[in-house]
């Protein structure tokens, strides 16, 4: 199947045709005005931690009883078990949970923690002259990292919906005591400088097969229990993040991998790594040299989509192992 | 593609099963004999690991019933070649041929694990700390949830990540110590070693007590 097929707006629509087409029309108009859904913005680097270390989120044991605590707990559950959560699972169009890329359930420094994000939004971006809200940021993560357009709901949660409220109540709770409007140490992933000679997909393959495939599978499809629960997340293919997600940028993936993977060896909070900068870049390139669900901003062909949306470090529309990437998967 | 497979695949699977049945039976017979009666220079496994492979909590001897067969065969090889150094098991493992290791491992894998948890005397606070470590980890120390590798209920994942639910606390704790001291260094890529080295004695006691408080789950149902 070509990318074009998979993006054709009428494909798969059965009767009653008219309401479906109308709904689709409304949806796509919405997507155009809601400009934050058009990009998963790259974060600015966070400052190094000083003597006082990182923000300490409260313990999950101390979530209070009552409606506020219930909302925190629901938000935390939606974050770590997105695919099972009764209110969140409808919006998951791949096989990911939020916590897969934000370790310790969104609480670990240098793993893009939610307490680091909380005080940053609403954030004004001059580039598109718009104030981005947390609501929009999360909807963006659903659209790209969770591939929401292929979900049961067909798109990210509605603005101000209950699942977004619960997620934000959890973020707010985790950020208690942290200053507002400051780029905190430990926010985002700790950047890894690009090695002098760039990255190599074939060297990355070696790193991957030696150090990553035991969990993520040599074909990148992850591992699942009999009941469908995720054990290890897929890194490419239909179950993975899509071509618009932040993780498909090589620099971003390298930064995540360096201090978070292999699981149990690297340690984000202690900022310990076992891979060299070169290995992190190489394996980041290798992972992102495979097909994954199509970029939801598909412009009709790979070249135009590339030109409009992929002017960063990624392999979209590049030819690797004899194949020009960007066909999509699933 | 799926629909087409039905009959032919079923037939193929069925004849494969028929073909394999005698060999499976033979392996199990040989394995069973080793387990219950021992062999040349080999003490019966059941004298330590229990008649049904349920282990011996008081002595700190592990349950073998229902563990992944390939994992057990690998451990026997590791105990023979010294990458997992243990004075009791080393001579036994060394006396087994590769074939025998496979046979006896397959036999124990086919047994049902005991339904009772090994348990032990522990206070609630320790158990609670253990459960937190097992299910959420301690990221300040670089420790992920044990369940993220050992399966959501500690039942194990494939050949690489053994079942630790329903193993005696003392046995589990001895393994953590063995990684800390370096006497066990057979784990793939040092994945468990780096976790063990980050565990304090107190946390190791808590988390192993918690896994020992769970009944064992058969480990072969992960794809």
PDB file of C-alpha atoms in Angstrom, chain B residues 62 71 74-76 78-79 82-86 150 160 162 164 171-172 174-188 190 192-193 196-197:
ATOM      1  CA  UNK B  62      14.942 -22.294  43.960  1.00  0.00           C
ATOM      2  CA  UNK B  71      16.523 -20.274  30.607  1.00  0.00           C
ATOM      3  CA  UNK B  74      21.401 -21.748  29.973  1.00  0.00           C
ATOM      4  CA  UNK B  75      21.775 -21.516  33.738  1.00  0.00           C
ATOM      5  CA  UNK B  76      23.029 -25.099  33.927  1.00  0.00           C
ATOM      6  CA  UNK B  78      26.590 -21.094  33.196  1.00  0.00           C
ATOM      7  CA  UNK B  79      26.927 -23.009  36.456  1.00  0.00           C
ATOM      8  CA  UNK B  82      31.666 -20.802  36.146  1.00  0.00           C
ATOM      9  CA  UNK B  83      30.093 -17.594  34.823  1.00  0.00           C
ATOM     10  CA  UNK B  84      27.533 -18.362  37.513  1.00  0.00           C
ATOM     11  CA  UNK B  85      29.709 -19.651  40.278  1.00  0.00           C
ATOM     12  CA  UNK B  86      27.966 -21.803  42.860  1.00  0.00           C
ATOM     13  CA  UNK B 150      10.527  -9.561  34.558  1.00  0.00           C
ATOM     14  CA  UNK B 160      16.143 -13.750  28.818  1.00  0.00           C
ATOM     15  CA  UNK B 162      13.371 -15.264  34.344  1.00  0.00           C
ATOM     16  CA  UNK B 164      11.013 -14.296  39.992  1.00  0.00           C
ATOM     17  CA  UNK B 171      17.276 -17.479  46.985  1.00  0.00           C
ATOM     18  CA  UNK B 172      16.432 -14.202  45.249  1.00  0.00           C
ATOM     19  CA  UNK B 174      21.486 -14.588  47.204  1.00  0.00           C
ATOM     20  CA  UNK B 175      21.323 -13.858  43.466  1.00  0.00           C
ATOM     21  CA  UNK B 176      21.395 -10.086  44.021  1.00  0.00           C
ATOM     22  CA  UNK B 177      24.431 -10.591  46.256  1.00  0.00           C
ATOM     23  CA  UNK B 178      26.055 -12.829  43.643  1.00  0.00           C
ATOM     24  CA  UNK B 179      25.791 -10.060  41.046  1.00  0.00           C
ATOM     25  CA  UNK B 180      27.056  -7.467  43.479  1.00  0.00           C
ATOM     26  CA  UNK B 181      30.119  -9.576  44.281  1.00  0.00           C
ATOM     27  CA  UNK B 182      30.602 -10.630  40.654  1.00  0.00           C
ATOM     28  CA  UNK B 183      30.301 -14.381  41.313  1.00  0.00           C
ATOM     29  CA  UNK B 184      27.307 -14.409  38.914  1.00  0.00           C
ATOM     30  CA  UNK B 185      28.034 -12.576  35.689  1.00  0.00           C
ATOM     31  CA  UNK B 186      26.212 -14.607  33.080  1.00  0.00           C
ATOM     32  CA  UNK B 187      23.376 -12.155  32.433  1.00  0.00           C
ATOM     33  CA  UNK B 188      22.956 -10.820  28.876  1.00  0.00           C
ATOM     34  CA  UNK B 190      25.073  -7.133  32.235  1.00  0.00           C
ATOM     35  CA  UNK B 192      20.749  -7.484  35.804  1.00  0.00           C
ATOM     36  CA  UNK B 193      24.203  -6.702  37.171  1.00  0.00           C
ATOM     37  CA  UNK B 196      21.685  -5.330  41.369  1.00  0.00           C
ATOM     38  CA  UNK B 197      24.617  -3.000  41.967  1.00  0.00           C
TER      39      UNK B 197
END
